[in-house]
XYZ file of C-alpha atoms in Angstrom:
731
model
C 119.368 39.460 100.097
C 119.946 38.346 96.429
C 117.782 39.411 93.735
C 115.648 36.794 92.143
C 115.936 36.728 88.299
C 113.138 34.838 86.572
C 111.322 35.158 83.252
C 107.915 34.040 82.312
C 107.157 33.381 78.858
C 103.780 33.228 77.315
C 101.687 34.592 74.637
C 102.076 38.067 73.622
C 99.538 40.354 72.626
C 100.533 42.904 69.895
C 100.795 46.451 70.182
C 99.984 46.404 73.895
C 102.732 47.218 76.241
C 101.695 47.422 79.905
C 104.436 48.679 82.625
C 103.204 47.119 85.704
C 104.915 48.011 88.821
C 106.715 44.969 90.297
C 107.603 44.373 94.083
C 111.059 44.170 95.498
C 112.828 41.065 94.416
C 111.458 41.254 90.720
C 112.892 42.226 87.487
C 110.424 43.176 84.901
C 111.286 42.285 81.262
C 109.602 44.504 78.944
C 109.274 42.310 75.963
C 107.159 39.998 77.877
C 103.417 40.601 78.166
C 100.971 39.145 80.634
C 97.617 37.799 79.483
C 96.793 35.190 82.000
C 97.115 35.152 85.973
C 100.232 33.418 87.116
C 102.425 32.758 90.228
C 105.762 34.334 90.256
C 107.591 33.655 93.531
C 104.746 33.992 96.462
C 103.053 36.787 94.710
C 99.883 36.626 92.225
C 99.012 39.180 89.679
C 95.376 39.919 89.238
C 94.857 42.584 86.807
C 91.118 42.243 86.887
C 90.566 42.385 90.787
C 93.502 44.932 91.405
C 94.198 46.915 88.438
C 97.646 48.280 87.818
C 98.886 47.842 91.201
C 97.586 44.322 91.197
C 100.067 42.422 93.655
C 98.853 40.694 96.198
C 100.140 37.762 98.312
C 97.794 34.848 98.421
C 96.781 32.424 101.123
C 99.226 29.780 101.615
C 98.439 26.578 99.260
C 99.564 23.075 99.143
C 99.083 23.352 95.302
C 99.696 26.526 93.477
C 97.098 27.409 91.111
C 96.635 29.786 88.106
C 92.966 29.796 88.486
C 91.513 33.068 90.151
C 89.241 32.107 93.197
C 87.563 35.244 95.168
C 87.270 34.857 98.623
C 85.273 37.183 101.457
C 87.617 37.694 104.446
C 86.236 37.128 108.179
C 86.233 41.286 108.658
C 84.066 41.389 105.454
C 81.541 38.877 106.942
C 81.184 40.560 110.358
C 80.822 44.103 108.660
C 77.702 42.629 106.697
C 76.268 41.889 110.213
C 77.061 45.424 111.569
C 73.584 47.442 112.190
C 72.542 49.955 114.399
C 70.664 49.001 117.294
C 67.283 50.586 118.506
C 66.893 52.199 122.047
C 63.719 50.293 122.258
C 65.114 46.884 121.117
C 67.693 47.432 123.356
C 65.542 48.026 126.396
C 63.233 45.239 125.182
C 66.021 42.828 125.736
C 67.341 44.028 128.759
C 64.322 45.205 130.961
C 66.264 44.525 134.124
C 68.166 48.000 133.448
C 64.735 49.642 133.629
C 63.720 48.013 137.094
C 61.580 45.022 135.634
C 63.585 42.185 136.380
C 61.054 40.419 138.649
C 57.036 40.183 138.340
C 56.967 41.940 141.908
C 59.311 44.535 141.128
C 57.601 45.212 137.831
C 54.247 45.808 138.994
C 55.563 48.625 141.548
C 57.709 50.232 139.008
C 54.837 50.468 136.441
C 52.945 52.504 139.217
C 55.993 54.376 140.470
C 56.411 55.814 136.640
C 53.074 56.868 136.365
C 52.541 58.617 139.606
C 56.089 60.534 138.891
C 54.658 61.686 135.598
C 51.759 62.781 137.338
C 53.259 64.736 140.132
C 55.688 66.255 137.484
C 52.691 67.232 135.269
C 50.917 68.930 138.182
C 53.877 70.663 139.112
C 54.344 72.368 135.634
C 50.713 73.443 135.683
C 51.187 74.806 139.273
C 47.905 72.628 140.193
C 47.447 70.924 143.513
C 47.944 67.106 142.482
C 44.799 64.716 142.807
C 46.190 61.457 141.712
C 44.173 58.179 141.425
C 45.857 55.038 141.164
C 44.342 51.498 140.913
C 45.609 48.136 140.402
C 42.981 45.881 138.897
C 43.530 42.121 138.610
C 42.471 40.696 135.092
C 44.024 37.043 135.422
C 46.066 35.032 137.632
C 49.090 36.871 137.172
C 47.957 39.493 134.661
C 47.049 43.231 135.956
C 45.631 46.556 134.583
C 47.360 49.564 136.330
C 45.446 52.865 135.935
C 46.826 56.198 136.758
C 44.780 59.388 136.450
C 45.886 62.870 137.417
C 44.857 66.539 137.112
C 47.440 67.754 135.080
C 47.246 69.755 131.991
C 46.969 67.301 129.782
C 48.866 66.599 126.613
C 48.322 67.954 123.094
C 46.967 65.382 120.680
C 50.033 65.059 118.543
C 52.462 64.519 121.360
C 50.416 61.585 123.030
C 51.823 58.967 120.978
C 55.586 60.073 121.095
C 55.368 60.639 124.932
C 54.063 57.219 125.601
C 55.412 55.418 122.677
C 58.925 56.593 122.158
C 62.053 55.808 124.480
C 64.368 58.762 124.931
C 61.802 61.015 124.517
C 60.870 63.870 126.716
C 61.152 67.766 127.735
C 63.227 67.589 130.874
C 66.378 65.820 130.004
C 68.201 69.015 128.900
C 66.505 71.302 131.498
C 68.904 72.022 134.303
C 66.178 71.892 136.972
C 64.723 69.673 139.471
C 62.099 67.305 138.398
C 61.242 63.547 138.853
C 61.729 62.446 135.157
C 64.864 63.103 133.622
C 65.731 60.442 130.922
C 62.529 59.989 128.995
C 62.628 56.063 129.688
C 59.851 55.983 132.335
C 56.460 55.799 131.156
C 57.325 54.592 127.700
C 59.548 51.753 129.013
C 56.228 50.977 131.503
C 54.375 50.818 128.078
C 56.753 48.466 126.191
C 57.078 46.252 129.267
C 53.283 45.799 129.371
C 53.352 45.116 125.514
C 56.284 42.480 125.876
C 54.465 40.517 128.619
C 50.692 40.575 127.567
C 51.002 41.566 123.943
C 48.215 44.278 124.432
C 48.115 47.850 123.865
C 48.302 50.559 126.187
C 45.143 53.127 126.225
C 45.626 56.643 126.936
C 43.136 59.467 127.436
C 44.242 62.820 127.728
C 42.209 66.450 127.886
C 43.461 69.575 127.774
C 41.618 72.709 129.120
C 41.312 74.362 125.702
C 39.041 71.492 124.091
C 35.750 69.924 124.829
C 36.468 66.361 124.668
C 39.576 64.331 125.503
C 41.604 62.667 122.779
C 41.876 58.700 123.377
C 44.764 56.325 121.793
C 45.495 52.747 122.064
C 49.100 52.251 121.007
C 52.076 49.745 121.129
C 55.737 50.602 120.641
C 57.446 49.323 117.416
C 60.917 48.506 119.226
C 62.836 48.213 115.856
C 62.126 51.857 115.175
C 61.620 52.851 118.647
C 58.344 54.604 117.223
C 54.679 54.750 118.246
C 52.183 52.556 116.355
C 48.350 53.384 116.999
C 46.087 50.620 117.149
C 42.978 52.922 117.515
C 42.133 56.316 118.351
C 39.135 58.437 119.155
C 37.430 61.428 120.763
C 35.724 60.779 124.123
C 33.858 62.372 126.816
C 36.008 63.174 130.112
C 35.003 63.909 133.241
C 37.731 66.201 134.381
C 38.525 69.598 132.905
C 41.940 68.637 132.263
C 44.260 65.590 132.836
C 45.818 62.478 131.630
C 44.522 58.600 132.471
C 46.781 56.050 131.158
C 45.639 51.936 131.522
C 48.685 49.635 131.109
C 48.269 45.916 131.016
C 50.984 43.820 132.377
C 52.002 40.554 134.146
C 53.124 40.772 137.702
C 52.433 39.777 141.002
C 50.994 41.572 144.100
C 52.341 41.608 147.237
C 52.109 43.422 150.709
C 54.975 44.657 153.206
C 57.542 47.208 152.820
C 58.129 47.087 149.015
C 54.523 47.206 148.367
C 52.332 49.839 146.489
C 50.496 51.150 149.400
C 54.073 51.523 151.072
C 55.260 53.320 148.061
C 52.402 55.794 147.872
C 52.539 56.053 151.742
C 56.060 57.384 151.336
C 55.323 59.262 148.266
C 52.838 61.339 150.502
C 55.530 61.922 153.279
C 57.519 64.102 150.928
C 54.616 65.349 148.686
C 52.337 66.565 151.475
C 50.440 68.744 148.854
C 49.433 65.814 146.905
C 45.904 63.869 147.405
C 46.664 60.455 146.360
C 43.699 57.966 146.050
C 44.569 54.037 145.763
C 42.144 51.253 145.116
C 43.776 47.717 145.573
C 43.123 44.595 143.520
C 40.608 43.469 146.173
C 38.739 46.490 145.652
C 39.575 48.590 148.922
C 40.190 52.158 148.716
C 42.657 54.130 150.712
C 43.206 58.040 150.626
C 46.539 59.544 151.378
C 44.872 63.416 151.987
C 46.997 66.336 151.439
C 48.679 67.929 154.610
C 48.989 71.232 153.209
C 47.338 73.604 150.523
C 50.679 75.318 149.672
C 52.445 74.414 146.519
C 56.186 73.791 146.725
C 58.117 76.830 145.048
C 58.525 76.426 141.131
C 61.737 75.492 139.907
C 63.366 77.516 137.455
C 66.048 76.440 134.859
C 69.709 77.683 135.149
C 72.898 77.397 133.575
C 75.558 74.947 135.241
C 77.797 76.019 138.213
C 81.473 76.379 137.310
C 82.532 74.215 140.532
C 82.953 70.574 139.750
C 82.151 70.600 135.659
C 84.074 68.281 133.833
C 86.858 69.304 131.523
C 85.152 67.221 128.320
C 81.912 69.103 128.947
C 83.391 72.265 129.222
C 85.313 71.586 125.836
C 82.172 70.815 124.171
C 80.428 73.951 125.585
C 83.269 76.083 124.076
C 82.563 74.314 120.912
C 78.892 75.097 120.772
C 78.806 78.390 122.344
C 77.277 81.362 120.275
C 79.447 83.902 122.425
C 82.456 85.397 120.558
C 84.615 86.156 123.779
C 85.757 83.887 126.321
C 84.653 86.353 129.069
C 81.103 86.546 127.662
C 81.199 82.828 127.564
C 81.949 82.285 130.963
C 78.978 85.051 131.903
C 76.499 83.529 129.837
C 76.926 79.982 129.938
C 77.668 79.713 133.898
C 75.561 80.736 137.027
C 77.212 83.212 139.597
C 79.815 84.055 137.111
C 79.923 88.262 136.721
C 82.203 90.057 134.728
C 84.638 90.490 137.567
C 84.301 86.708 138.170
C 84.948 86.048 134.574
C 88.214 88.287 134.366
C 89.237 86.675 137.486
C 89.297 83.252 135.780
C 90.914 84.383 132.513
C 93.783 85.834 134.695
C 94.108 82.735 136.562
C 94.263 80.796 133.358
C 96.507 83.228 131.807
C 94.161 83.797 128.884
C 92.966 86.770 127.314
C 89.058 87.648 128.058
C 88.871 88.479 124.225
C 89.966 85.171 122.876
C 87.351 83.004 120.867
C 86.201 80.086 122.938
C 86.251 77.689 120.123
C 89.877 78.414 119.238
C 91.272 77.279 122.508
C 93.145 73.802 122.467
C 93.332 71.071 124.971
C 95.939 72.833 127.319
C 94.313 76.375 127.131
C 90.998 74.521 127.983
C 92.752 72.486 131.059
C 94.150 75.740 132.359
C 90.744 77.135 132.297
C 89.382 74.427 133.562
C 91.625 74.367 136.586
C 91.160 78.244 137.167
C 87.415 77.768 137.172
C 87.899 75.253 140.111
C 90.235 77.488 142.119
C 88.261 80.688 141.836
C 85.912 81.464 144.909
C 82.115 81.482 143.822
C 78.835 81.953 145.485
C 76.718 78.712 146.074
C 74.361 78.230 143.324
C 70.862 79.658 143.646
C 68.160 77.631 145.244
C 65.351 78.685 142.702
C 66.089 75.675 140.481
C 65.577 73.400 143.376
C 62.451 72.466 145.354
C 63.205 71.087 149.070
C 60.527 69.934 150.845
C 61.752 72.165 153.876
C 61.802 71.443 157.616
C 57.817 72.356 158.471
C 56.791 70.013 155.495
C 59.087 67.224 156.402
C 57.676 67.259 159.955
C 53.883 67.707 158.762
C 54.098 64.893 156.123
C 55.624 62.275 158.480
C 52.990 63.089 161.097
C 50.089 62.867 158.862
C 51.483 59.523 157.449
C 52.780 57.877 160.383
C 49.085 57.586 161.616
C 48.268 55.803 164.824
C 52.098 55.466 165.667
C 52.946 58.239 168.163
C 56.432 59.028 168.347
C 58.044 60.812 171.555
C 60.262 62.981 169.554
C 60.376 64.754 166.324
C 64.253 66.081 165.653
C 63.868 69.601 163.967
C 64.467 68.582 160.316
C 67.292 69.982 158.672
C 67.977 71.618 155.167
C 71.602 72.183 154.338
C 72.523 75.027 152.100
C 72.905 74.327 148.248
C 76.250 72.665 147.126
C 77.640 71.430 143.846
C 78.633 68.254 142.054
C 79.799 68.132 138.505
C 78.145 71.694 137.876
C 74.675 70.455 139.337
C 73.338 71.873 142.458
C 71.855 69.906 145.092
C 70.477 69.853 148.492
C 70.228 67.534 151.392
C 67.487 67.586 154.008
C 67.422 64.943 156.864
C 64.619 64.185 159.471
C 64.641 61.994 162.460
C 61.799 60.415 164.643
C 62.411 58.939 167.620
C 60.877 56.667 170.656
C 56.981 56.420 171.451
C 55.372 53.438 169.793
C 58.252 52.656 167.296
C 59.824 49.232 167.692
C 62.883 49.701 170.092
C 64.655 46.233 169.194
C 64.720 46.656 165.414
C 67.237 48.241 163.467
C 66.427 51.821 162.645
C 64.247 52.407 159.313
C 65.970 54.600 156.725
C 63.386 56.305 154.444
C 65.339 57.361 151.163
C 64.044 60.039 148.659
C 65.396 61.631 145.575
C 63.733 64.850 144.084
C 60.611 63.818 146.179
C 60.479 60.485 144.745
C 60.677 57.413 147.169
C 63.601 54.962 146.613
C 62.243 51.365 147.422
C 64.742 49.261 145.995
C 68.611 48.613 146.040
C 69.183 49.966 149.444
C 72.482 48.522 150.042
C 73.696 49.825 147.060
C 72.578 53.741 147.791
C 74.648 56.628 148.843
C 71.803 57.428 151.126
C 71.612 54.306 153.202
C 75.495 54.041 153.095
C 75.608 57.814 154.796
C 73.364 56.643 157.541
C 75.383 53.352 158.072
C 78.666 55.465 158.127
C 77.713 57.701 161.227
C 78.654 56.270 164.598
C 75.194 56.808 165.933
C 76.396 55.560 169.832
C 77.590 59.106 170.060
C 73.938 60.218 169.712
C 72.240 57.604 171.837
C 71.439 54.737 169.709
C 72.514 51.256 169.615
C 75.144 50.422 166.935
C 77.284 47.334 166.658
C 80.858 48.090 165.935
C 80.176 51.758 165.158
C 79.035 50.918 161.478
C 76.018 49.772 159.868
C 72.391 50.700 160.356
C 71.879 51.597 164.284
C 69.089 49.694 166.387
C 66.603 51.614 168.400
C 62.881 53.439 168.123
C 63.822 55.769 165.355
C 62.946 56.727 161.569
C 65.631 58.573 159.599
C 64.394 60.256 156.684
C 66.957 61.214 154.150
C 66.319 63.215 150.843
C 68.374 64.855 148.156
C 67.267 67.293 145.563
C 68.951 68.202 142.272
C 68.979 69.172 138.915
C 70.514 65.978 138.082
C 70.314 63.057 140.479
C 73.338 60.700 139.891
C 71.386 57.395 139.951
C 73.284 54.278 139.538
C 71.168 52.653 136.736
C 68.287 53.918 134.632
C 65.756 52.236 137.158
C 66.312 55.139 139.154
C 66.462 52.859 142.493
C 69.598 54.066 144.166
C 71.924 57.205 144.193
C 75.639 56.701 143.309
C 78.492 57.692 145.998
C 79.549 61.040 144.593
C 82.167 62.274 147.243
C 80.379 65.901 147.279
C 77.048 64.261 148.114
C 78.510 61.990 150.605
C 80.040 64.824 152.738
C 76.742 66.929 152.876
C 74.850 63.592 153.787
C 77.579 63.202 156.583
C 77.172 66.917 157.867
C 73.313 66.967 157.589
C 73.029 63.408 159.665
C 75.634 64.225 162.173
C 73.594 67.718 162.809
C 70.592 65.925 163.189
C 72.005 63.346 165.577
C 73.314 66.040 167.758
C 69.702 67.368 168.200
C 68.554 63.915 169.010
C 71.419 63.536 171.687
C 70.353 66.804 173.003
C 66.757 65.760 173.508
C 67.763 62.051 175.098
C 70.158 64.267 177.404
C 67.538 66.498 178.160
C 65.117 63.617 178.841
C 67.471 61.873 180.970
C 68.151 64.935 183.208
C 64.582 65.696 183.473
C 63.512 62.212 184.550
C 66.238 62.195 187.190
C 65.312 65.685 188.398
C 61.714 65.086 188.227
C 62.108 61.771 190.227
C 64.205 63.664 192.859
C 61.829 66.363 193.047
C 58.760 64.120 193.541
C 60.700 62.375 196.211
C 61.394 65.514 198.137
C 57.758 66.721 197.540
C 56.230 63.543 199.063
C 58.842 63.118 202.043
C 59.458 66.368 203.215
C 55.803 67.551 203.708
C 55.351 64.389 206.009
C 58.430 64.691 207.777
C 57.492 68.606 208.389
C 53.942 67.519 209.425
C 55.284 64.887 212.054
C 57.676 67.160 213.460
C 55.260 70.149 213.940
C 52.860 67.836 215.643
C 55.809 66.540 217.961
C 56.719 70.181 219.057
C 53.363 71.309 218.975
C 54.048 74.043 216.306
C 52.610 74.788 212.964
C 53.856 72.938 209.829
C 56.698 75.293 208.239
C 57.114 76.680 204.837
C 59.061 74.336 203.015
C 59.927 76.162 199.790
C 63.267 77.144 200.873
C 64.422 73.825 202.055
C 63.266 72.464 198.689
C 65.194 75.125 196.969
C 68.370 73.934 198.683
C 67.797 70.516 197.701
C 66.970 70.958 194.193
C 69.233 73.767 192.983
C 68.048 73.926 189.644
C 66.188 76.265 187.267
C 63.128 74.549 185.920
C 61.993 75.671 182.360
C 58.786 74.013 181.148
C 56.215 74.882 178.206
C 52.508 74.717 178.006
C 50.793 74.868 174.612
C 47.062 75.424 174.146
C 45.085 75.180 170.758
C 41.987 76.939 169.439
C 40.461 74.909 166.669
C 38.089 77.388 165.750
C 40.819 80.428 165.529
C 43.571 77.713 164.523
C 45.621 79.766 167.046
C 48.539 78.067 169.454
C 49.024 79.944 172.659
C 52.544 79.334 173.932
C 53.498 79.804 177.454
C 56.960 79.123 178.606
C 57.674 79.175 182.577
C 60.995 79.688 184.243
C 61.101 78.255 187.634
C 64.026 79.249 190.029
C 64.702 76.585 192.610
C 68.061 77.933 193.729
C 69.009 79.965 196.527
C 69.837 83.111 194.579
C 68.050 85.157 192.377
C 69.037 84.449 188.631
C 69.089 86.460 185.257
C 69.457 84.837 181.845
C 68.653 85.439 178.351
C 65.785 83.046 177.006
C 66.258 82.106 173.102
C 63.508 80.749 170.890
C 63.972 79.344 167.424
C 60.767 79.021 165.418
C 60.660 77.184 162.272
C 60.936 78.766 159.017
C 57.866 80.233 157.827
C 56.353 80.804 161.168
C 55.528 84.234 162.766
C 54.789 84.757 166.183
C 52.909 87.778 167.832
C 51.251 88.902 170.769
C 54.273 88.846 172.882
C 54.250 89.216 176.701
C 56.774 90.454 177.762
C 58.111 92.323 174.976
C 61.114 90.373 173.339
C 64.408 92.131 173.160
C 65.308 90.946 169.564
C 63.223 89.312 166.756
C 64.877 88.424 163.761
C 63.684 87.475 160.225
C 65.366 83.724 160.758
C 62.777 82.979 163.632
C 65.197 83.707 166.297
C 63.568 85.561 169.367
C 65.384 86.813 172.741
C 64.039 87.539 175.801
C 66.176 89.152 178.647
C 65.135 88.104 182.009
C 66.605 90.746 184.389
C 66.003 89.165 187.582
C 63.934 85.705 188.644
C 64.017 85.526 192.402
C 64.699 82.363 194.452
C 61.480 80.025 194.597
C 59.697 82.301 192.040
C 58.485 81.912 188.433
C 58.714 84.182 185.280
C 56.569 83.491 182.366
C 56.450 84.168 178.607
C 53.575 83.978 176.196
C 53.065 84.371 172.634
C 50.615 83.290 169.675
C 50.866 81.625 166.429
C 48.262 81.890 164.015
C 47.012 79.970 161.063
C 48.479 76.674 161.602
C 47.150 73.132 162.265
C 47.341 71.639 165.848
C 49.928 69.032 164.812
C 52.321 71.872 162.949
C 53.554 73.080 166.242
C 53.881 70.735 169.325
C 57.431 71.897 171.079
C 59.559 75.084 171.132
C 63.392 74.964 170.744
C 64.462 76.834 173.613
C 67.876 77.838 174.464
C 69.716 79.813 177.228
C 72.634 82.218 177.707
C 74.133 84.171 180.768
C 73.801 81.349 183.001
C 75.409 78.297 183.881
C 73.735 75.659 181.679
C 74.365 72.973 184.202
C 71.956 74.626 186.449
C 69.126 74.592 183.706
C 66.684 71.784 183.132
C 64.446 72.267 179.879
C 66.453 74.288 177.859
C 69.888 73.915 175.982
C 73.004 76.502 175.942
C 73.514 78.361 172.440
C 76.278 77.363 170.675
C 79.834 78.598 172.002
C 78.237 79.284 175.384
C 80.116 76.199 176.750
C 83.371 78.164 176.806
C 82.229 81.393 179.146
C 83.315 81.658 182.615
C 80.157 80.662 184.317
C 81.640 81.812 187.825
C 81.260 85.350 186.524
C 77.410 84.938 186.333
C 77.236 83.438 189.862
C 79.211 86.372 191.404
C 76.691 88.812 189.885
C 73.626 87.458 191.534
C 73.095 88.455 194.963
C 71.742 85.558 197.514
C 68.136 86.135 198.570
C 67.523 86.403 202.469
C 67.499 83.234 204.215
C 65.007 81.419 205.916
C 63.969 83.572 208.796
C 62.119 85.771 205.982
C 60.219 82.987 204.601
C 59.001 82.020 208.313
C 60.964 78.995 208.444
C 61.007 77.829 212.090
C 64.590 76.815 213.536
C 63.903 73.876 216.007
C 67.663 74.266 217.453
C 66.406 77.291 218.673
C 63.391 76.142 220.550
C 63.764 75.368 224.265
C 60.620 74.164 224.808
C 60.541 70.381 226.322
C 59.352 67.682 223.996
C 55.986 65.728 225.593
C 55.252 62.267 224.462
C 51.178 61.930 223.755
């Protein structure tokens, strides 16, 4: 490109020579001095604005000018508008994220957040929760929600922060099970009440060490995310310790499945140790009494589990660790990692255990992450979780269902702990079937996360999807197409507890579909479904056999009586004949309860309605936490896991063998049916018990060959009418 040569003449300034660098395409003439802004080609020199390097290319212009016109770019204008957004201000404008997207839902959400806080407070203090909830109507669409508990109370300086600052709390960084996790719940409720009514929230809290309670009325300064006290005082409080919060808000009160009473009823199911009193806007009081005096085990904080932890999280932990050696870092920062396991991980990653964790690069961190996932580790400890437990699930369901009397409670199932993203979790499932439950409606799925009912967004929740994905037709329920919620008289309870529940939003209304969680849910639901199928099969078999037995018992005696009268003989004994017709071993159970002594006396009867003597092993599986005593006869084996085994050497034909034992200290509703299994006998002959797992593959003919037949009818006094040579005479 040819070089342009131009000279610009102008006024000179004596004794001042400036050598300014020119852009490509220009030749500088040393004798020419610049005393003004001018155009040269398409460039403009602006020494005042740009100094010695003052060449810039101006915006296109129809008529070039030598006047300097300062202008602000669009980027600079946008930069002036950039500022930090307060978290309170964000949620104030996006209330629906916290669950306040409708007046109906908002009222329930405020109650939910208050009750969750109360239950967590009681758990922290190892106190049986006693919670009072009131919804008071103030105006047409304005309500006052009051939640009061007997927790440890909150110290004075922390009351404004707990209730008046979003993302402020003690549980976010704690890796243990709790209802509150984010520090958004109760402060979000305070902010919603303030936005919709313009009124302050009143909080009264008392700690046991002080004589009077601290009371404050406050609002949230959304631009600063800080509490603002409207009034504070010291007041007399009737409880020894506890907290009371009064939140004014605009909402809509309704009944039905998504109502406040239904939410509190569901809360009582999974928190049977809590007593909840509810007063409705009409002034009616409902009390959900506690079903047990036993507190759930207190949860402990633990480090993350290596399995499932994310690479970025691992790198951040290595950056922040105080350990100087990689081996020590693995042992101290993770659970279930011993020195041996740490060494194995380092070897798999080809890393020196003595290396500093902070010095590892991306490739080395990735190798370490892959090694952590491949090494076999123990499951995480359960002391960081607080599952409901099989016994309390059943007890809670019975306590809340009230007048509804189901036919069958499938033994609730609690899976062993598993891990997702380094967070331990457990899944629990229980099924209630039959009785007074409606048979022509979809099965009701009760969803819970960390002992909190999930009321909304059922379709987007992993717990509902897991129930819908099971083919319930295999387990005796109607299901169109093998997908979706089944139809039938049943209720399915699904509970997940974890150190961190993967909710789909801050509203905590649904659980995300994490692969590890979906797998555990599927296994638990299918296992519970098999238990339901076992009951239905047993029920159908018993009904059919009972019908046959009743017909035989009704018809044969009449035939024998008529025949004996005709031949003028005594009525024969029919036991052997009935045995030949029935051909089963009948097992039934009787449970007597003494209310004064709180004692269950359980009797299991084994009737042999076959033509040969039988020997079998009878197995009983008690729910966890129950201990039997006063056995008769003495069992062959009693295990710590509740399994009891009796060896019945021989039950003669047309004979009965009985087993009895005692359970002390239980309420009547806590034990109403035994899980009875048999082995050592063809299970097809047994009514009232199921074979042990694995017993189906045995050669049952071997058992039959060992059993000697009993003497035939002559020994039992049966009359053979074919051998009687007497003539029949008509009357």
